[in-house]
PDB file of C-alpha atoms in Angstrom:
ATOM      1  CA  UNK A   1      14.720  22.896  42.951  1.00 47.00           C
ATOM      2  CA  UNK A   2      14.751  24.678  39.582  1.00 51.00           C
ATOM      3  CA  UNK A   3      16.022  23.115  36.372  1.00 52.00           C
ATOM      4  CA  UNK A   4      17.612  25.031  33.539  1.00 50.00           C
ATOM      5  CA  UNK A   5      15.854  24.803  30.174  1.00 53.00           C
ATOM      6  CA  UNK A   6      17.277  22.306  27.748  1.00 52.00           C
ATOM      7  CA  UNK A   7      19.221  23.663  24.807  1.00 53.00           C
ATOM      8  CA  UNK A   8      18.124  22.499  21.332  1.00 53.00           C
ATOM      9  CA  UNK A   9      21.250  20.985  19.728  1.00 56.00           C
ATOM     10  CA  UNK A  10      19.993  21.887  16.248  1.00 55.00           C
ATOM     11  CA  UNK A  11      20.096  25.602  17.064  1.00 60.00           C
ATOM     12  CA  UNK A  12      23.474  25.645  18.752  1.00 67.00           C
ATOM     13  CA  UNK A  13      26.316  27.675  17.177  1.00 71.00           C
ATOM     14  CA  UNK A  14      28.226  24.471  16.438  1.00 76.00           C
ATOM     15  CA  UNK A  15      25.298  22.956  14.523  1.00 74.00           C
ATOM     16  CA  UNK A  16      24.815  26.166  12.560  1.00 75.00           C
ATOM     17  CA  UNK A  17      28.524  26.154  11.698  1.00 73.00           C
ATOM     18  CA  UNK A  18      28.318  22.550  10.488  1.00 79.00           C
ATOM     19  CA  UNK A  19      25.298  23.352   8.324  1.00 80.00           C
ATOM     20  CA  UNK A  20      27.107  26.334   6.821  1.00 80.00           C
ATOM     21  CA  UNK A  21      30.136  24.143   6.036  1.00 81.00           C
ATOM     22  CA  UNK A  22      27.883  21.552   4.412  1.00 83.00           C
ATOM     23  CA  UNK A  23      26.221  24.200   2.245  1.00 85.00           C
ATOM     24  CA  UNK A  24      29.625  25.533   1.168  1.00 85.00           C
ATOM     25  CA  UNK A  25      30.811  22.031   0.254  1.00 86.00           C
ATOM     26  CA  UNK A  26      27.601  21.418  -1.693  1.00 87.00           C
ATOM     27  CA  UNK A  27      27.984  24.687  -3.597  1.00 89.00           C
ATOM     28  CA  UNK A  28      31.627  23.893  -4.314  1.00 90.00           C
ATOM     29  CA  UNK A  29      30.779  20.417  -5.606  1.00 90.00           C
ATOM     30  CA  UNK A  30      27.954  21.799  -7.756  1.00 89.00           C
ATOM     31  CA  UNK A  31      30.229  24.483  -9.168  1.00 91.00           C
ATOM     32  CA  UNK A  32      32.898  21.900 -10.049  1.00 92.00           C
ATOM     33  CA  UNK A  33      30.317  19.579 -11.643  1.00 91.00           C
ATOM     34  CA  UNK A  34      28.742  22.356 -13.711  1.00 93.00           C
ATOM     35  CA  UNK A  35      32.167  23.569 -14.791  1.00 93.00           C
ATOM     36  CA  UNK A  36      33.161  20.108 -16.024  1.00 94.00           C
ATOM     37  CA  UNK A  37      29.807  19.539 -17.764  1.00 92.00           C
ATOM     38  CA  UNK A  38      29.896  22.979 -19.397  1.00 93.00           C
ATOM     39  CA  UNK A  39      33.417  22.337 -20.677  1.00 94.00           C
ATOM     40  CA  UNK A  40      32.396  18.970 -22.126  1.00 94.00           C
ATOM     41  CA  UNK A  41      29.324  20.525 -23.748  1.00 91.00           C
ATOM     42  CA  UNK A  42      31.378  23.306 -25.344  1.00 90.00           C
ATOM     43  CA  UNK A  43      33.937  20.831 -26.674  1.00 90.00           C
ATOM     44  CA  UNK A  44      31.173  18.678 -28.198  1.00 89.00           C
ATOM     45  CA  UNK A  45      29.209  21.616 -29.634  1.00 89.00           C
ATOM     46  CA  UNK A  46      32.138  23.480 -31.169  1.00 88.00           C
ATOM     47  CA  UNK A  47      32.460  21.261 -34.294  1.00 86.00           C
ATOM     48  CA  UNK A  48      28.820  21.952 -35.169  1.00 87.00           C
ATOM     49  CA  UNK A  49      29.263  25.655 -34.415  1.00 89.00           C
ATOM     50  CA  UNK A  50      32.391  25.734 -36.584  1.00 88.00           C
ATOM     51  CA  UNK A  51      30.487  24.031 -39.411  1.00 87.00           C
ATOM     52  CA  UNK A  52      27.663  26.563 -39.088  1.00 89.00           C
ATOM     53  CA  UNK A  53      29.812  29.694 -39.153  1.00 89.00           C
ATOM     54  CA  UNK A  54      31.963  28.276 -41.964  1.00 87.00           C
ATOM     55  CA  UNK A  55      28.854  27.666 -44.072  1.00 86.00           C
ATOM     56  CA  UNK A  56      27.879  31.321 -43.580  1.00 87.00           C
ATOM     57  CA  UNK A  57      31.236  32.757 -44.661  1.00 85.00           C
ATOM     58  CA  UNK A  58      31.558  34.010 -48.252  1.00 82.00           C
ATOM     59  CA  UNK A  59      35.383  33.810 -48.292  1.00 77.00           C
ATOM     60  CA  UNK A  60      38.355  33.241 -46.012  1.00 72.00           C
ATOM     61  CA  UNK A  61      40.430  30.416 -44.618  1.00 73.00           C
ATOM     62  CA  UNK A  62      38.253  27.578 -43.340  1.00 75.00           C
ATOM     63  CA  UNK A  63      41.081  25.544 -41.821  1.00 75.00           C
ATOM     64  CA  UNK A  64      41.456  27.551 -38.638  1.00 75.00           C
ATOM     65  CA  UNK A  65      39.739  27.702 -35.279  1.00 74.00           C
ATOM     66  CA  UNK A  66      37.420  30.686 -34.986  1.00 77.00           C
ATOM     67  CA  UNK A  67      34.668  32.037 -32.774  1.00 81.00           C
ATOM     68  CA  UNK A  68      33.038  34.451 -35.230  1.00 81.00           C
ATOM     69  CA  UNK A  69      32.640  34.256 -39.008  1.00 81.00           C
ATOM     70  CA  UNK A  70      34.637  36.632 -41.174  1.00 79.00           C
ATOM     71  CA  UNK A  71      31.399  37.559 -42.957  1.00 80.00           C
ATOM     72  CA  UNK A  72      27.789  36.491 -43.431  1.00 83.00           C
ATOM     73  CA  UNK A  73      26.282  35.181 -46.643  1.00 83.00           C
ATOM     74  CA  UNK A  74      23.592  32.689 -47.650  1.00 86.00           C
ATOM     75  CA  UNK A  75      25.018  31.995 -51.095  1.00 86.00           C
ATOM     76  CA  UNK A  76      26.359  28.607 -49.980  1.00 85.00           C
ATOM     77  CA  UNK A  77      22.877  27.493 -48.928  1.00 87.00           C
ATOM     78  CA  UNK A  78      21.429  28.902 -52.150  1.00 86.00           C
ATOM     79  CA  UNK A  79      23.955  26.878 -54.156  1.00 82.00           C
ATOM     80  CA  UNK A  80      22.929  23.688 -52.361  1.00 83.00           C
ATOM     81  CA  UNK A  81      19.172  24.247 -52.452  1.00 85.00           C
ATOM     82  CA  UNK A  82      19.107  25.366 -56.077  1.00 81.00           C
ATOM     83  CA  UNK A  83      19.580  21.784 -57.286  1.00 73.00           C
ATOM     84  CA  UNK A  84      21.930  22.803 -60.088  1.00 74.00           C
ATOM     85  CA  UNK A  85      24.816  20.775 -58.686  1.00 75.00           C
ATOM     86  CA  UNK A  86      23.162  17.893 -56.861  1.00 80.00           C
ATOM     87  CA  UNK A  87      19.456  16.898 -56.621  1.00 86.00           C
ATOM     88  CA  UNK A  88      19.255  18.093 -53.032  1.00 85.00           C
ATOM     89  CA  UNK A  89      15.468  18.185 -52.741  1.00 87.00           C
ATOM     90  CA  UNK A  90      15.199  14.714 -54.305  1.00 90.00           C
ATOM     91  CA  UNK A  91      17.710  13.459 -51.740  1.00 90.00           C
ATOM     92  CA  UNK A  92      15.592  14.970 -48.975  1.00 90.00           C
ATOM     93  CA  UNK A  93      12.570  13.110 -50.375  1.00 92.00           C
ATOM     94  CA  UNK A  94      14.589   9.889 -50.504  1.00 93.00           C
ATOM     95  CA  UNK A  95      15.605  10.283 -46.860  1.00 92.00           C
ATOM     96  CA  UNK A  96      12.026  10.991 -45.807  1.00 93.00           C
ATOM     97  CA  UNK A  97      10.720   7.885 -47.606  1.00 94.00           C
ATOM     98  CA  UNK A  98      13.531   5.683 -46.291  1.00 94.00           C
ATOM     99  CA  UNK A  99      13.103   6.931 -42.706  1.00 93.00           C
ATOM    100  CA  UNK A 100       9.318   6.577 -42.775  1.00 93.00           C
ATOM    101  CA  UNK A 101       9.294   3.051 -44.178  1.00 94.00           C
ATOM    102  CA  UNK A 102      12.326   1.986 -42.136  1.00 93.00           C
ATOM    103  CA  UNK A 103      10.997   3.262 -38.814  1.00 94.00           C
ATOM    104  CA  UNK A 104       7.557   1.710 -39.320  1.00 94.00           C
ATOM    105  CA  UNK A 105       9.029  -1.637 -40.372  1.00 94.00           C
ATOM    106  CA  UNK A 106      11.700  -1.861 -37.669  1.00 94.00           C
ATOM    107  CA  UNK A 107       9.321  -0.789 -34.877  1.00 94.00           C
ATOM    108  CA  UNK A 108       6.662  -3.253 -36.042  1.00 94.00           C
ATOM    109  CA  UNK A 109       9.023  -6.223 -36.268  1.00 94.00           C
ATOM    110  CA  UNK A 110      10.767  -5.413 -32.967  1.00 93.00           C
ATOM    111  CA  UNK A 111       7.446  -4.981 -31.159  1.00 93.00           C
ATOM    112  CA  UNK A 112       6.121  -8.265 -32.546  1.00 93.00           C
ATOM    113  CA  UNK A 113       9.295 -10.262 -31.863  1.00 92.00           C
ATOM    114  CA  UNK A 114       9.648  -8.911 -28.317  1.00 93.00           C
ATOM    115  CA  UNK A 115       6.225 -10.160 -27.210  1.00 92.00           C
ATOM    116  CA  UNK A 116       6.869 -13.932 -27.273  1.00 92.00           C
ATOM    117  CA  UNK A 117      10.365 -13.401 -25.852  1.00 91.00           C
ATOM    118  CA  UNK A 118       8.898 -11.498 -22.921  1.00 90.00           C
ATOM    119  CA  UNK A 119       5.503 -13.002 -22.106  1.00 87.00           C
ATOM    120  CA  UNK A 120       5.240 -16.426 -23.747  1.00 86.00           C
ATOM    121  CA  UNK A 121       6.708 -19.584 -22.284  1.00 86.00           C
ATOM    122  CA  UNK A 122       8.369 -22.084 -24.598  1.00 86.00           C
ATOM    123  CA  UNK A 123      11.586 -24.153 -24.471  1.00 89.00           C
ATOM    124  CA  UNK A 124      14.727 -22.183 -25.239  1.00 88.00           C
ATOM    125  CA  UNK A 125      13.079 -18.751 -24.981  1.00 88.00           C
ATOM    126  CA  UNK A 126      15.848 -17.158 -22.928  1.00 88.00           C
ATOM    127  CA  UNK A 127      18.546 -18.940 -24.944  1.00 92.00           C
ATOM    128  CA  UNK A 128      17.129 -17.494 -28.165  1.00 91.00           C
ATOM    129  CA  UNK A 129      16.974 -14.012 -26.677  1.00 90.00           C
ATOM    130  CA  UNK A 130      20.537 -14.047 -25.358  1.00 90.00           C
ATOM    131  CA  UNK A 131      21.819 -15.525 -28.625  1.00 90.00           C
ATOM    132  CA  UNK A 132      20.233 -12.619 -30.494  1.00 89.00           C
ATOM    133  CA  UNK A 133      21.536 -10.130 -27.928  1.00 88.00           C
ATOM    134  CA  UNK A 134      25.079 -11.507 -28.294  1.00 88.00           C
ATOM    135  CA  UNK A 135      25.119 -10.234 -31.872  1.00 86.00           C
ATOM    136  CA  UNK A 136      25.292  -6.671 -30.538  1.00 84.00           C
ATOM    137  CA  UNK A 137      29.033  -7.094 -29.995  1.00 83.00           C
ATOM    138  CA  UNK A 138      29.542  -7.449 -33.745  1.00 82.00           C
ATOM    139  CA  UNK A 139      30.211  -4.205 -35.623  1.00 81.00           C
ATOM    140  CA  UNK A 140      27.714  -3.166 -38.260  1.00 77.00           C
ATOM    141  CA  UNK A 141      30.380  -3.535 -40.928  1.00 78.00           C
ATOM    142  CA  UNK A 142      30.555  -7.279 -40.240  1.00 81.00           C
ATOM    143  CA  UNK A 143      27.209  -7.811 -41.930  1.00 82.00           C
ATOM    144  CA  UNK A 144      27.837  -5.719 -45.035  1.00 86.00           C
ATOM    145  CA  UNK A 145      28.915  -8.638 -47.232  1.00 87.00           C
ATOM    146  CA  UNK A 146      25.997 -10.815 -46.136  1.00 88.00           C
ATOM    147  CA  UNK A 147      23.541  -7.965 -46.631  1.00 88.00           C
ATOM    148  CA  UNK A 148      24.946  -7.201 -50.060  1.00 90.00           C
ATOM    149  CA  UNK A 149      24.720 -10.838 -51.193  1.00 90.00           C
ATOM    150  CA  UNK A 150      21.170 -11.056 -49.829  1.00 89.00           C
ATOM    151  CA  UNK A 151      20.194  -7.897 -51.691  1.00 90.00           C
ATOM    152  CA  UNK A 152      21.598  -9.309 -54.939  1.00 89.00           C
ATOM    153  CA  UNK A 153      19.912 -12.696 -54.447  1.00 89.00           C
ATOM    154  CA  UNK A 154      16.560 -10.979 -53.874  1.00 87.00           C
ATOM    155  CA  UNK A 155      16.945  -9.148 -57.170  1.00 87.00           C
ATOM    156  CA  UNK A 156      16.525  -5.715 -55.614  1.00 87.00           C
ATOM    157  CA  UNK A 157      19.211  -4.161 -57.814  1.00 83.00           C
ATOM    158  CA  UNK A 158      18.049  -5.507 -61.163  1.00 82.00           C
ATOM    159  CA  UNK A 159      16.866  -3.160 -63.896  1.00 79.00           C
ATOM    160  CA  UNK A 160      13.156  -3.768 -64.544  1.00 80.00           C
ATOM    161  CA  UNK A 161      11.654  -0.348 -65.169  1.00 80.00           C
ATOM    162  CA  UNK A 162      11.606   3.129 -63.609  1.00 81.00           C
ATOM    163  CA  UNK A 163       8.802   2.524 -61.077  1.00 85.00           C
ATOM    164  CA  UNK A 164       9.984  -0.937 -60.058  1.00 86.00           C
ATOM    165  CA  UNK A 165      13.597   0.210 -59.793  1.00 86.00           C
ATOM    166  CA  UNK A 166      12.580   3.039 -57.462  1.00 89.00           C
ATOM    167  CA  UNK A 167      10.697   0.676 -55.160  1.00 90.00           C
ATOM    168  CA  UNK A 168      13.393  -1.999 -55.112  1.00 90.00           C
ATOM    169  CA  UNK A 169      16.223   0.464 -54.492  1.00 91.00           C
ATOM    170  CA  UNK A 170      14.329   1.932 -51.541  1.00 92.00           C
ATOM    171  CA  UNK A 171      13.831  -1.632 -50.292  1.00 91.00           C
ATOM    172  CA  UNK A 172      17.539  -2.400 -50.723  1.00 91.00           C
ATOM    173  CA  UNK A 173      18.452   0.539 -48.484  1.00 92.00           C
ATOM    174  CA  UNK A 174      15.827  -0.186 -45.814  1.00 92.00           C
ATOM    175  CA  UNK A 175      16.069  -3.989 -45.637  1.00 90.00           C
ATOM    176  CA  UNK A 176      19.189  -4.326 -43.396  1.00 87.00           C
ATOM    177  CA  UNK A 177      17.682  -1.986 -40.780  1.00 86.00           C
ATOM    178  CA  UNK A 178      14.400  -3.872 -40.416  1.00 89.00           C
ATOM    179  CA  UNK A 179      15.776  -6.307 -37.797  1.00 86.00           C
ATOM    180  CA  UNK A 180      16.996  -4.169 -34.882  1.00 88.00           C
ATOM    181  CA  UNK A 181      18.534  -5.958 -31.902  1.00 90.00           C
ATOM    182  CA  UNK A 182      18.551  -2.776 -29.821  1.00 89.00           C
ATOM    183  CA  UNK A 183      14.873  -2.245 -30.542  1.00 90.00           C
ATOM    184  CA  UNK A 184      14.087  -5.842 -29.619  1.00 92.00           C
ATOM    185  CA  UNK A 185      15.935  -5.460 -26.324  1.00 91.00           C
ATOM    186  CA  UNK A 186      14.329  -2.119 -25.384  1.00 90.00           C
ATOM    187  CA  UNK A 187      10.786  -3.192 -26.191  1.00 91.00           C
ATOM    188  CA  UNK A 188      11.197  -6.572 -24.507  1.00 92.00           C
ATOM    189  CA  UNK A 189      12.350  -4.824 -21.336  1.00 89.00           C
ATOM    190  CA  UNK A 190       9.248  -2.622 -21.486  1.00 89.00           C
ATOM    191  CA  UNK A 191       7.035  -5.693 -21.990  1.00 91.00           C
ATOM    192  CA  UNK A 192       8.618  -7.332 -18.941  1.00 89.00           C
ATOM    193  CA  UNK A 193       7.217  -4.529 -16.807  1.00 86.00           C
ATOM    194  CA  UNK A 194       3.615  -5.246 -17.846  1.00 87.00           C
ATOM    195  CA  UNK A 195       1.795  -7.255 -15.111  1.00 89.00           C
ATOM    196  CA  UNK A 196       1.213 -10.834 -16.170  1.00 89.00           C
ATOM    197  CA  UNK A 197      -2.229 -10.669 -14.499  1.00 89.00           C
ATOM    198  CA  UNK A 198      -3.483  -8.387 -17.277  1.00 89.00           C
ATOM    199  CA  UNK A 199      -2.440 -10.883 -19.939  1.00 90.00           C
ATOM    200  CA  UNK A 200      -3.893 -13.869 -18.086  1.00 89.00           C
ATOM    201  CA  UNK A 201      -7.185 -12.026 -17.579  1.00 90.00           C
ATOM    202  CA  UNK A 202      -7.345 -11.249 -21.288  1.00 89.00           C
ATOM    203  CA  UNK A 203      -6.643 -14.897 -22.145  1.00 89.00           C
ATOM    204  CA  UNK A 204      -9.413 -16.028 -19.813  1.00 89.00           C
ATOM    205  CA  UNK A 205     -11.775 -13.649 -21.610  1.00 88.00           C
ATOM    206  CA  UNK A 206     -10.879 -15.360 -24.889  1.00 88.00           C
ATOM    207  CA  UNK A 207      -8.532 -12.766 -26.365  1.00 87.00           C
ATOM    208  CA  UNK A 208      -6.041 -14.038 -28.938  1.00 90.00           C
ATOM    209  CA  UNK A 209      -2.346 -13.341 -28.556  1.00 89.00           C
ATOM    210  CA  UNK A 210      -2.330 -10.786 -31.375  1.00 90.00           C
ATOM    211  CA  UNK A 211      -5.228  -8.973 -29.710  1.00 91.00           C
ATOM    212  CA  UNK A 212      -3.398  -8.967 -26.372  1.00 91.00           C
ATOM    213  CA  UNK A 213      -0.323  -7.547 -28.074  1.00 92.00           C
ATOM    214  CA  UNK A 214      -2.305  -4.833 -29.827  1.00 90.00           C
ATOM    215  CA  UNK A 215      -4.711  -3.899 -27.024  1.00 90.00           C
ATOM    216  CA  UNK A 216      -2.498  -4.315 -23.935  1.00 90.00           C
ATOM    217  CA  UNK A 217       1.215  -4.524 -24.687  1.00 91.00           C
ATOM    218  CA  UNK A 218       1.477  -1.733 -27.241  1.00 90.00           C
ATOM    219  CA  UNK A 219      -0.413   0.973 -25.280  1.00 90.00           C
ATOM    220  CA  UNK A 220       1.456   0.238 -22.037  1.00 88.00           C
ATOM    221  CA  UNK A 221       4.846   0.230 -23.791  1.00 88.00           C
ATOM    222  CA  UNK A 222       4.278   3.225 -26.050  1.00 88.00           C
ATOM    223  CA  UNK A 223       6.911   5.520 -24.382  1.00 86.00           C
ATOM    224  CA  UNK A 224       9.656   2.959 -25.019  1.00 89.00           C
ATOM    225  CA  UNK A 225       8.409   2.317 -28.557  1.00 90.00           C
ATOM    226  CA  UNK A 226       8.478   6.068 -29.216  1.00 88.00           C
ATOM    227  CA  UNK A 227      12.036   6.299 -27.882  1.00 87.00           C
ATOM    228  CA  UNK A 228      13.153   3.469 -30.147  1.00 91.00           C
ATOM    229  CA  UNK A 229      11.406   5.108 -33.115  1.00 91.00           C
ATOM    230  CA  UNK A 230      13.425   8.279 -32.478  1.00 89.00           C
ATOM    231  CA  UNK A 231      16.684   6.305 -32.314  1.00 89.00           C
ATOM    232  CA  UNK A 232      15.813   4.469 -35.514  1.00 91.00           C
ATOM    233  CA  UNK A 233      14.923   7.699 -37.284  1.00 92.00           C
ATOM    234  CA  UNK A 234      18.300   9.216 -36.399  1.00 89.00           C
ATOM    235  CA  UNK A 235      20.140   6.061 -37.508  1.00 89.00           C
ATOM    236  CA  UNK A 236      18.332   5.927 -40.857  1.00 91.00           C
ATOM    237  CA  UNK A 237      18.646   9.661 -41.476  1.00 91.00           C
ATOM    238  CA  UNK A 238      22.410   9.469 -40.894  1.00 87.00           C
ATOM    239  CA  UNK A 239      22.833   6.205 -42.807  1.00 84.00           C
ATOM    240  CA  UNK A 240      25.829   6.656 -45.094  1.00 84.00           C
ATOM    241  CA  UNK A 241      27.997   3.584 -45.596  1.00 86.00           C
ATOM    242  CA  UNK A 242      25.357   1.106 -46.779  1.00 89.00           C
ATOM    243  CA  UNK A 243      23.873   3.532 -49.299  1.00 88.00           C
ATOM    244  CA  UNK A 244      27.341   4.251 -50.701  1.00 87.00           C
ATOM    245  CA  UNK A 245      28.151   0.546 -51.083  1.00 89.00           C
ATOM    246  CA  UNK A 246      25.026  -0.231 -53.100  1.00 88.00           C
ATOM    247  CA  UNK A 247      25.197   0.545 -56.837  1.00 86.00           C
ATOM    248  CA  UNK A 248      22.270   2.953 -56.659  1.00 85.00           C
ATOM    249  CA  UNK A 249      21.099   5.507 -59.132  1.00 85.00           C
ATOM    250  CA  UNK A 250      22.443   8.921 -57.975  1.00 84.00           C
ATOM    251  CA  UNK A 251      18.834  10.135 -57.905  1.00 86.00           C
ATOM    252  CA  UNK A 252      18.056   7.485 -55.256  1.00 88.00           C
ATOM    253  CA  UNK A 253      20.747   8.425 -52.751  1.00 88.00           C
ATOM    254  CA  UNK A 254      19.587   9.549 -49.302  1.00 90.00           C
ATOM    255  CA  UNK A 255      20.690  12.932 -48.048  1.00 88.00           C
ATOM    256  CA  UNK A 256      23.596  11.849 -45.853  1.00 85.00           C
ATOM    257  CA  UNK A 257      25.090   9.680 -48.602  1.00 86.00           C
ATOM    258  CA  UNK A 258      24.422  12.366 -51.192  1.00 83.00           C
ATOM    259  CA  UNK A 259      26.677  14.758 -49.300  1.00 78.00           C
ATOM    260  CA  UNK A 260      29.646  12.881 -50.736  1.00 76.00           C
ATOM    261  CA  UNK A 261      28.462  13.842 -54.214  1.00 73.00           C
ATOM    262  CA  UNK A 262      28.144  17.415 -52.974  1.00 67.00           C
ATOM    263  CA  UNK A 263      31.716  17.358 -51.715  1.00 65.00           C
ATOM    264  CA  UNK A 264      32.966  16.065 -55.029  1.00 60.00           C
ATOM    265  CA  UNK A 265      31.046  18.662 -56.981  1.00 52.00           C
ATOM    266  CA  UNK A 266      32.235  21.555 -54.806  1.00 47.00           C
ATOM    267  CA  UNK A 267      35.867  20.512 -54.749  1.00 55.00           C
ATOM    268  CA  UNK A 268      37.015  24.139 -54.442  1.00 58.00           C
ATOM    269  CA  UNK A 269      34.093  25.370 -52.339  1.00 66.00           C
ATOM    270  CA  UNK A 270      34.053  23.520 -49.055  1.00 78.00           C
ATOM    271  CA  UNK A 271      31.593  26.022 -47.594  1.00 81.00           C
ATOM    272  CA  UNK A 272      28.815  24.577 -49.749  1.00 81.00           C
ATOM    273  CA  UNK A 273      29.607  21.161 -48.283  1.00 82.00           C
ATOM    274  CA  UNK A 274      29.354  22.686 -44.797  1.00 85.00           C
ATOM    275  CA  UNK A 275      25.994  24.190 -45.727  1.00 87.00           C
ATOM    276  CA  UNK A 276      24.767  20.758 -46.823  1.00 86.00           C
ATOM    277  CA  UNK A 277      25.965  19.239 -43.547  1.00 86.00           C
ATOM    278  CA  UNK A 278      24.060  21.854 -41.549  1.00 89.00           C
ATOM    279  CA  UNK A 279      20.893  21.163 -43.551  1.00 88.00           C
ATOM    280  CA  UNK A 280      21.253  17.447 -42.777  1.00 88.00           C
ATOM    281  CA  UNK A 281      21.633  18.063 -39.046  1.00 88.00           C
ATOM    282  CA  UNK A 282      18.684  20.457 -38.668  1.00 88.00           C
ATOM    283  CA  UNK A 283      15.892  17.786 -38.902  1.00 87.00           C
ATOM    284  CA  UNK A 284      17.600  15.677 -36.224  1.00 86.00           C
ATOM    285  CA  UNK A 285      17.859  18.679 -33.901  1.00 86.00           C
ATOM    286  CA  UNK A 286      14.178  19.468 -34.444  1.00 87.00           C
ATOM    287  CA  UNK A 287      13.139  15.884 -33.701  1.00 84.00           C
ATOM    288  CA  UNK A 288      15.169  15.688 -30.502  1.00 81.00           C
ATOM    289  CA  UNK A 289      14.109  19.136 -29.316  1.00 80.00           C
ATOM    290  CA  UNK A 290      10.410  18.402 -29.820  1.00 80.00           C
ATOM    291  CA  UNK A 291      10.408  14.792 -28.563  1.00 76.00           C
ATOM    292  CA  UNK A 292      13.098  14.908 -25.880  1.00 73.00           C
ATOM    293  CA  UNK A 293      10.754  14.284 -22.944  1.00 75.00           C
ATOM    294  CA  UNK A 294       9.198  11.263 -24.660  1.00 71.00           C
ATOM    295  CA  UNK A 295      12.650   9.933 -25.467  1.00 69.00           C
ATOM    296  CA  UNK A 296      13.875  10.235 -21.867  1.00 71.00           C
ATOM    297  CA  UNK A 297      10.645   8.743 -20.498  1.00 68.00           C
ATOM    298  CA  UNK A 298      10.851   5.816 -22.890  1.00 63.00           C
ATOM    299  CA  UNK A 299      14.486   5.025 -22.132  1.00 64.00           C
ATOM    300  CA  UNK A 300      13.796   5.283 -18.393  1.00 64.00           C
ATOM    301  CA  UNK A 301      10.854   2.909 -18.705  1.00 56.00           C
ATOM    302  CA  UNK A 302      12.921   0.397 -20.666  1.00 55.00           C
ATOM    303  CA  UNK A 303      15.724   0.442 -18.088  1.00 55.00           C
ATOM    304  CA  UNK A 304      13.295  -0.014 -15.192  1.00 55.00           C
ATOM    305  CA  UNK A 305      11.537  -2.820 -17.006  1.00 53.00           C
TER     306      UNK A 305
END
């Protein structure tokens, strides 16, 4: 008695048809997703593109949607960079100093505060953490009055001499950003992912807590710390409201806050204001473009932790 060979169901015409239908559905879904994402990206990028082409136009109506500039000229950028209207280069220096000091201080304090909240055991640890985290729901503007009173009480806005005034005015701008709840949360989550066995082994070997934090916690959490440093840099670079509230010397204004002075100076030349806005955005784009992979890796590590 002979038996007919078995037919492989995966090679049957019906299975091939089902696979073809599945591939078509997948391509259709991918096309729809890319179309939606491309549309969203274009809508979000157009304001920056409009600012860029407006800053390059010598003349014409700026209050209209456009795809191409009516002309090309760098005179608006020359007017901003010349320093004849506003101390643009001094404002750049102010922003660099404020961002450098602010990022170092906020990262240091967040990294130190996150360690006991993540790896030390003491009564009320979780209650303290969640009480701090609950403050995230408050808008930043809610603390402006308290921060202003604190700045006055510390004497950071008193006139004591050129060098001292420069230092204290920098401190007045940076001080409210030193305590970052978001940074504390991100770094604590990264610390939670560090095996407790490593810490216990270091304690058995006689390592102090500060040594454990410096030798173990920081190296293993560096991607998340780098991601938070990038976020803090962007926040400080774009800081506007607090610097405008403080009675600062115009020479001490950071770049983003100094743009308001630029707008007032160029009341009839809005293209110069657009040129200043583009110059403010460029450093942020460079930072994100060069450190994007570290940023994504750090955020991913914090979420997993």
